[in-house]
XYZ file of C-alpha atoms in Angstrom:
508
model
C 9.336 12.322 4.614
C 8.590 14.600 7.606
C 10.906 17.162 8.419
C 10.635 20.236 10.564
C 7.016 20.014 10.910
C 6.133 19.428 7.368
C 5.458 16.084 5.585
C 6.925 15.818 2.079
C 5.400 13.644 -0.729
C 7.610 12.858 -3.492
C 6.149 10.889 -6.624
C 6.659 9.605 -9.965
C 5.074 11.989 -12.351
C 4.730 12.852 -16.297
C 4.492 16.478 -16.671
C 3.709 15.708 -20.329
C 0.634 13.624 -20.137
C -1.447 11.137 -18.420
C 0.535 8.182 -19.648
C 3.658 6.696 -18.513
C 7.027 8.305 -19.636
C 9.135 11.457 -18.874
C 9.368 10.507 -15.386
C 10.306 13.120 -12.783
C 9.891 13.443 -9.051
C 6.607 15.671 -8.085
C 6.783 17.181 -4.853
C 4.002 18.236 -2.221
C 4.020 19.291 1.033
C 1.281 19.161 4.142
C 1.114 19.813 7.555
C -1.636 17.169 8.180
C -1.296 14.498 5.637
C -4.676 15.442 4.323
C -4.445 18.744 2.713
C -1.604 19.331 0.307
C 0.147 22.075 -1.491
C 1.979 21.217 -5.055
C 5.216 22.587 -5.402
C 7.785 22.835 -8.305
C 9.248 19.384 -9.393
C 11.768 18.197 -6.959
C 13.940 16.286 -9.280
C 13.596 15.991 -13.290
C 16.200 14.909 -15.936
C 19.051 17.269 -16.206
C 22.324 15.475 -16.272
C 24.235 12.793 -17.932
C 23.605 10.206 -15.204
C 19.624 10.668 -15.071
C 19.037 12.031 -18.810
C 16.347 9.365 -19.691
C 14.511 9.754 -16.354
C 14.599 10.423 -12.625
C 13.218 6.935 -11.364
C 12.054 5.887 -8.042
C 14.033 5.918 -4.483
C 13.836 7.355 -0.978
C 14.417 10.100 1.420
C 16.548 9.636 4.476
C 17.083 12.591 7.010
C 20.664 12.287 7.693
C 22.142 13.720 11.037
C 24.363 16.804 10.138
C 23.346 16.987 6.760
C 19.695 17.268 6.593
C 17.452 15.376 3.919
C 19.149 13.359 1.400
C 17.416 11.819 -1.670
C 18.795 8.531 -3.201
C 17.076 7.823 -6.392
C 17.534 5.869 -9.679
C 18.826 7.699 -12.578
C 18.162 6.605 -16.286
C 21.397 6.977 -18.203
C 21.124 6.157 -21.517
C 18.661 4.481 -24.223
C 19.637 1.039 -23.098
C 17.994 1.520 -19.745
C 21.225 1.575 -17.693
C 20.254 2.332 -14.255
C 22.506 4.061 -11.759
C 21.855 5.371 -8.139
C 22.120 9.008 -7.711
C 22.290 11.721 -4.770
C 20.057 15.048 -4.207
C 19.950 17.212 -1.322
C 18.106 20.667 -0.779
C 19.556 23.854 -2.119
C 18.488 25.621 0.948
C 17.829 23.931 4.118
C 16.493 27.321 5.611
C 13.472 26.964 3.179
C 10.814 25.109 5.164
C 9.389 23.775 1.852
C 12.483 22.447 0.410
C 11.762 23.531 -3.067
C 15.051 23.385 -4.793
C 17.156 20.141 -4.736
C 20.828 19.922 -6.389
C 22.664 16.887 -7.659
C 26.134 17.478 -7.035
C 28.429 16.647 -10.371
C 31.422 15.630 -7.993
C 29.769 12.556 -6.384
C 27.021 11.364 -8.958
C 26.231 8.692 -9.757
C 27.104 7.372 -6.291
C 26.505 3.613 -7.517
C 26.796 1.951 -10.593
C 26.131 -1.947 -11.049
C 29.315 -3.565 -10.803
C 30.360 -7.141 -11.847
C 27.490 -9.718 -11.389
C 24.799 -7.024 -10.966
C 22.421 -6.506 -13.893
C 22.644 -2.710 -14.704
C 19.071 -2.686 -16.612
C 17.464 -4.226 -13.450
C 18.993 -2.283 -10.425
C 16.976 0.484 -9.098
C 14.915 1.963 -6.317
C 17.175 2.743 -3.282
C 15.562 2.480 0.249
C 15.778 4.710 3.042
C 19.131 4.499 4.749
C 19.596 3.164 8.398
C 22.512 3.584 10.590
C 24.009 0.810 12.617
C 26.296 0.882 15.866
C 29.165 -0.157 13.552
C 29.324 3.287 12.461
C 27.985 2.665 9.091
C 24.972 3.566 6.839
C 23.131 0.758 4.837
C 20.529 0.959 2.208
C 19.160 -1.660 -0.053
C 18.564 -1.808 -3.912
C 16.075 -4.071 -5.679
C 17.630 -6.300 -8.726
C 17.086 -9.747 -10.353
C 19.100 -12.302 -11.527
C 17.554 -14.256 -14.231
C 14.279 -14.979 -12.301
C 15.571 -14.501 -8.695
C 14.616 -11.343 -7.066
C 17.434 -9.640 -5.178
C 17.875 -6.822 -2.563
C 21.600 -5.822 -2.712
C 22.752 -4.147 0.607
C 25.264 -1.292 0.614
C 27.461 0.253 3.366
C 28.643 3.937 3.601
C 30.305 5.928 6.506
C 29.340 9.226 4.915
C 26.230 8.387 2.833
C 28.067 9.299 -0.438
C 30.677 6.517 -0.876
C 28.863 3.102 -1.033
C 30.340 -0.414 -0.785
C 28.353 -3.482 -1.748
C 28.155 -6.298 0.525
C 29.482 -9.660 -0.133
C 25.830 -11.191 -0.472
C 22.622 -9.746 -0.851
C 20.688 -9.013 2.228
C 18.000 -11.541 0.931
C 17.094 -13.000 -2.370
C 14.048 -15.400 -3.546
C 13.973 -17.827 -6.329
C 11.145 -17.464 -8.896
C 9.895 -13.904 -7.952
C 11.265 -11.932 -10.557
C 12.371 -8.292 -10.369
C 12.300 -6.693 -6.749
C 11.045 -2.949 -7.413
C 10.694 -0.618 -4.550
C 11.957 -2.644 -1.683
C 11.340 -1.516 1.739
C 13.084 -2.602 4.825
C 12.372 -1.430 8.469
C 11.773 -2.529 12.174
C 8.392 -2.909 13.784
C 7.788 -3.168 17.604
C 6.871 -6.504 18.937
C 4.410 -4.590 21.222
C 1.878 -1.839 20.534
C 1.171 0.343 17.648
C 3.743 2.799 17.877
C 6.262 3.087 14.872
C 9.849 2.902 15.086
C 12.804 4.788 13.344
C 14.176 2.979 10.488
C 17.652 2.425 12.522
C 15.993 0.907 15.392
C 17.303 -2.627 16.081
C 17.484 -5.168 18.797
C 15.476 -8.018 20.757
C 12.318 -5.571 21.083
C 11.827 -5.454 17.249
C 11.017 -7.865 14.167
C 11.884 -6.628 10.662
C 9.965 -6.360 7.563
C 11.043 -6.747 3.957
C 8.422 -5.866 1.102
C 9.144 -5.939 -2.395
C 7.083 -5.056 -5.252
C 7.028 -7.565 -7.970
C 7.540 -6.288 -11.379
C 6.308 -9.544 -13.080
C 2.928 -9.722 -11.257
C 2.368 -5.938 -10.429
C 1.522 -6.769 -6.946
C 3.599 -6.821 -3.584
C 4.655 -9.022 -0.766
C 6.127 -8.978 2.382
C 7.829 -11.156 4.934
C 8.447 -10.868 8.662
C 11.861 -11.876 10.157
C 15.200 -11.224 11.919
C 17.774 -8.942 10.811
C 21.388 -9.903 11.761
C 23.485 -6.674 11.291
C 26.577 -8.276 12.001
C 26.062 -10.556 9.179
C 23.962 -8.244 6.836
C 21.532 -10.995 6.562
C 17.696 -10.965 6.961
C 15.970 -14.358 7.674
C 12.289 -14.380 7.126
C 10.182 -16.353 9.666
C 8.296 -19.510 8.376
C 4.763 -17.988 9.350
C 4.116 -17.003 5.680
C 5.092 -17.684 2.305
C 8.504 -16.129 1.035
C 7.322 -15.588 -2.575
C 4.192 -14.602 -4.719
C 1.648 -16.090 -2.409
C 3.048 -14.347 0.613
C 1.368 -11.817 2.757
C 0.326 -8.495 1.209
C -0.282 -5.019 2.613
C -3.220 -4.849 0.140
C -5.048 -7.542 -1.784
C -6.163 -5.048 -4.487
C -4.753 -2.390 -6.399
C -2.065 -1.268 -4.622
C 1.730 -1.172 -5.712
C 5.148 0.682 -5.329
C 4.558 1.441 -1.687
C 6.689 3.158 0.696
C 6.710 3.583 4.325
C 8.518 6.363 6.308
C 8.890 6.921 10.320
C 6.832 9.977 11.529
C 8.785 10.999 14.541
C 6.144 13.726 15.327
C 3.641 10.879 16.257
C 5.889 8.026 16.800
C 4.104 6.058 13.948
C 5.076 4.379 10.596
C 3.182 5.685 7.717
C 2.586 3.718 4.499
C 1.844 5.122 1.114
C 0.604 3.157 -1.929
C -0.007 3.647 -5.430
C -3.242 2.705 -7.191
C -3.158 2.978 -10.826
C -6.042 3.175 -13.253
C -8.058 0.152 -14.401
C -9.430 1.795 -17.273
C -8.121 2.338 -20.872
C -5.196 4.807 -21.676
C -7.803 6.773 -23.892
C -10.072 7.308 -20.794
C -6.868 8.594 -19.024
C -5.892 10.909 -21.868
C -9.540 12.144 -21.832
C -9.804 12.989 -18.174
C -6.283 14.362 -18.017
C -4.735 12.144 -15.187
C -4.000 8.611 -14.126
C -2.880 7.117 -10.836
C -3.686 8.052 -7.402
C -2.359 7.586 -3.930
C -4.040 5.354 -1.324
C -5.035 7.231 2.071
C -1.913 7.437 4.157
C -2.038 4.209 6.750
C -0.492 3.727 10.057
C 1.127 0.470 10.341
C 2.098 -1.852 13.263
C 2.586 -5.423 14.138
C -0.362 -7.431 14.712
C -0.554 -8.833 18.523
C -0.160 -12.370 17.122
C 3.238 -11.549 15.491
C 1.987 -13.140 12.325
C 1.359 -10.283 10.126
C 1.103 -6.325 10.156
C -1.945 -4.540 10.501
C -3.027 -0.960 8.751
C -5.498 1.706 9.421
C -6.163 5.111 7.728
C -4.256 7.829 9.485
C -6.473 9.608 12.150
C -6.214 12.981 10.484
C -8.687 11.591 7.800
C -11.481 11.890 10.437
C -11.255 15.557 9.960
C -12.980 14.999 6.683
C -16.005 13.657 8.174
C -19.042 15.496 7.815
C -22.778 14.430 8.390
C -23.176 11.200 10.088
C -25.864 8.429 10.161
C -26.240 5.263 11.993
C -27.746 1.651 11.895
C -27.805 -0.368 15.147
C -28.977 -4.098 15.599
C -30.773 -4.326 12.077
C -31.385 -8.042 11.254
C -30.701 -8.985 7.529
C -32.325 -12.139 6.455
C -31.347 -14.130 3.437
C -31.513 -12.011 0.260
C -31.854 -8.801 2.091
C -30.400 -5.462 1.270
C -31.057 -2.357 3.055
C -30.038 1.257 1.924
C -27.837 3.438 4.363
C -29.530 6.990 3.299
C -28.745 10.534 4.233
C -25.166 10.611 3.138
C -23.072 11.486 -0.151
C -22.789 7.428 -0.887
C -20.122 8.321 -3.716
C -17.743 10.229 -1.069
C -18.120 8.474 2.257
C -16.524 6.677 5.231
C -18.167 3.553 6.501
C -17.521 1.583 9.815
C -19.629 -1.422 10.545
C -19.649 -4.285 12.622
C -21.662 -7.617 11.572
C -22.658 -10.586 13.936
C -24.110 -13.824 13.800
C -25.607 -16.113 16.268
C -24.198 -19.439 14.809
C -21.416 -20.721 12.309
C -23.342 -24.227 11.803
C -24.355 -23.063 8.163
C -20.715 -22.281 7.069
C -20.018 -24.036 3.708
C -17.532 -26.640 3.590
C -13.943 -25.268 2.798
C -12.101 -27.114 -0.083
C -8.188 -27.436 0.633
C -7.676 -26.792 -2.921
C -9.046 -23.301 -2.575
C -5.717 -21.591 -1.760
C -5.874 -18.626 -3.985
C -8.550 -16.167 -2.424
C -9.110 -14.176 -5.589
C -10.205 -17.124 -7.746
C -12.407 -18.092 -4.497
C -13.929 -14.892 -4.922
C -14.568 -15.007 -8.673
C -15.952 -18.446 -7.944
C -18.389 -17.385 -5.340
C -19.472 -13.903 -5.443
C -22.011 -11.802 -3.774
C -24.772 -12.868 -6.001
C -24.166 -16.627 -5.057
C -26.163 -17.622 -1.855
C -24.134 -19.018 0.720
C -24.186 -20.185 4.348
C -22.482 -17.553 6.672
C -22.114 -14.860 4.092
C -21.867 -13.313 1.534
C -22.748 -10.438 3.617
C -21.341 -6.681 3.535
C -21.822 -3.648 1.823
C -22.902 -2.594 -1.640
C -21.033 0.396 -2.571
C -21.190 2.883 -5.352
C -24.439 1.072 -6.174
C -26.896 2.215 -8.741
C -30.544 2.783 -7.366
C -31.748 -0.682 -8.955
C -28.414 -2.420 -8.834
C -27.468 -2.332 -12.392
C -24.010 -1.350 -11.054
C -22.523 -2.112 -7.553
C -19.182 -2.954 -5.819
C -19.796 -5.339 -3.226
C -17.292 -5.786 -0.161
C -18.157 -8.877 1.750
C -17.573 -11.570 3.923
C -17.954 -15.279 3.414
C -16.887 -17.774 5.963
C -16.231 -21.490 5.398
C -15.844 -24.540 7.529
C -12.703 -26.330 7.470
C -11.704 -29.577 9.331
C -9.933 -27.712 12.338
C -10.993 -24.035 11.696
C -13.048 -21.497 10.210
C -11.748 -19.696 6.885
C -12.648 -16.201 6.676
C -12.703 -14.548 2.979
C -13.132 -10.884 2.277
C -13.864 -9.978 -1.114
C -13.842 -6.479 -2.931
C -15.573 -7.499 -6.338
C -15.435 -5.020 -9.242
C -17.238 -7.418 -11.941
C -20.633 -5.560 -11.436
C -18.852 -2.045 -10.755
C -19.861 -0.673 -14.022
C -21.836 -0.992 -17.143
C -18.826 0.440 -19.339
C -16.836 -2.213 -21.321
C -13.020 -2.127 -21.712
C -12.364 -2.019 -18.126
C -10.092 -4.113 -15.718
C -12.905 -5.465 -13.275
C -11.195 -8.072 -10.851
C -12.735 -10.016 -7.939
C -10.069 -9.156 -5.396
C -10.059 -11.166 -2.157
C -7.866 -11.978 0.888
C -8.112 -14.466 3.583
C -8.770 -12.899 7.166
C -6.744 -14.424 10.017
C -9.419 -13.966 12.981
C -10.622 -15.468 15.681
C -14.474 -15.845 15.191
C -15.231 -17.113 19.111
C -16.980 -13.531 19.257
C -19.095 -14.155 16.075
C -18.523 -10.713 14.877
C -16.419 -9.258 11.833
C -15.833 -5.460 11.244
C -15.293 -3.647 8.256
C -14.555 -0.232 7.266
C -14.507 1.281 3.473
C -13.447 4.460 1.992
C -15.487 5.586 -1.144
C -14.340 7.899 -3.137
C -16.113 8.075 -6.757
C -13.638 5.711 -8.543
C -12.111 4.202 -5.682
C -13.145 1.751 -2.713
C -10.637 1.247 0.078
C -11.475 -1.566 2.496
C -9.980 -2.567 5.701
C -11.283 -6.187 6.982
C -11.134 -6.631 10.662
C -9.486 -3.634 11.959
C -6.986 -3.662 9.358
C -5.680 -7.370 9.101
C -6.760 -7.932 5.379
C -7.034 -4.591 3.262
C -8.473 -4.188 -0.445
C -8.491 -1.325 -2.831
C -10.487 -1.222 -5.866
C -10.648 1.056 -8.713
C -14.168 1.233 -10.349
C -15.706 3.486 -12.796
C -19.351 3.435 -12.720
C -21.591 5.088 -15.164
C -24.951 5.092 -13.304
C -23.895 5.368 -9.770
C -22.122 8.452 -9.857
C -22.246 11.746 -7.438
C -25.804 11.863 -6.105
C -26.880 9.059 -8.007
C -24.719 6.696 -5.939
C -26.081 4.482 -3.158
C -24.993 2.326 -0.394
C -26.389 -0.749 0.998
C -25.844 -3.408 3.601
C -26.670 -6.727 2.586
C -26.829 -10.395 3.249
C -26.990 -13.329 0.877
C -26.396 -16.197 3.045
C -28.959 -18.441 4.840
C -27.834 -17.309 8.354
C -29.167 -14.086 9.386
C -26.745 -11.451 9.977
C -27.002 -8.553 12.390
C -25.607 -5.052 11.417
C -24.878 -4.535 15.147
C -23.425 -1.007 14.651
C -22.923 0.883 11.491
C -21.557 4.544 11.248
C -21.349 6.225 7.975
C -20.146 9.707 7.176
C -20.100 12.133 4.335
C -16.674 13.150 3.660
C -15.634 16.487 2.544
C -13.049 16.853 0.008
C -9.435 17.586 1.130
C -7.742 20.823 0.040
C -5.338 20.264 -2.711
C -3.852 23.017 -4.567
């Protein structure tokens, strides 16, 4: 949330340990989205309606009231979920440190007839419509059908459920952390959550409790019918579009009026063991905040790290017009490879050697696992070897591979953690997504943010993005290396590479 010149980050936190449980709303503030100050917890179990936990929700800046938090309270040992209201105790405090939950109105919503009260959570940011009503969504399910219920209110306190959900989809399971917002048909500027009309499309994103990944659709919102209709340009289900094809969940966007942009936060949990988390004393990170807008094709969203991140860039190194033959890898030296920002454009002179694409390869992650960076290809694999040990006992490759289908070329982006660590008992998946890109320029671009246990990559300007959590044993701090590589028969040119050592953000 952005309010009076300050960004507020609220997040689910266990103050008693680094495993899940005892959930409160932790609270941090920032003026630049990069450097953060931790405050006292904003919400913690203190009332009968949230005695067993203060779960997810959203903040809305309500004209005449100021910021309001709607959140899910766990009311009893049966996991009964109710929606609750909290407001700042003192609006003159710029940090909004203390929040109150008025007994006279809470809980503001309980599951009524036909709604599953143990699967009823995560209210969205509210939006205001021209009919004088506020609206918001709550995630749910009926058996295996994912549901987003819509509620209306005149005063943001008394809410009435619409006759039908705004949208639901069979066989998707519980919809957690729904997010619903408009995007402009043209340009990169973000829109207030209440914007509607012919100049926008709407986005409905859901986090899937069953699979632990998210998907979104683009579509049209009909305010007079309280219906959202997805377009048929992507699947409305498990195989649909994702913000991120890696470790990225429970995401939440907000409109930043100070810069007219929509910003996306996502959570990346750990991929090591609970024992590891207990030993290190923490678990879970926030991804770098991303600006989000509609791709010019209108078929998907595009994301890019917020520009404030560039303030952490230190020493810069460059590589230009460097040709990589099959099997070659070249070190990008002179920077802190364990904490770096890399932007690179690769080019190739021909697509003739691209491997034939099998139509059955619809799952990008399976394809990446089948054809990793070590398996020689035609055009690709080529890309970066991040968090690599000197002799490549460990490395996390982020790479492209191009295939030839009957009427087009298919571009795969992989972030493959299988060789990331010599440690056992780690989850080391080969994350991947397809990239919707026109290859007439015979170029592909990649940006990777590398930070010790995370590699966050943005393919082709943020069309396809993958966050990987990795835990190298050898490739740590000064022993980490960064390489460019090509393992395809088609020579690849590193047309332009810039890499920066990254300073640490100030977090206290």
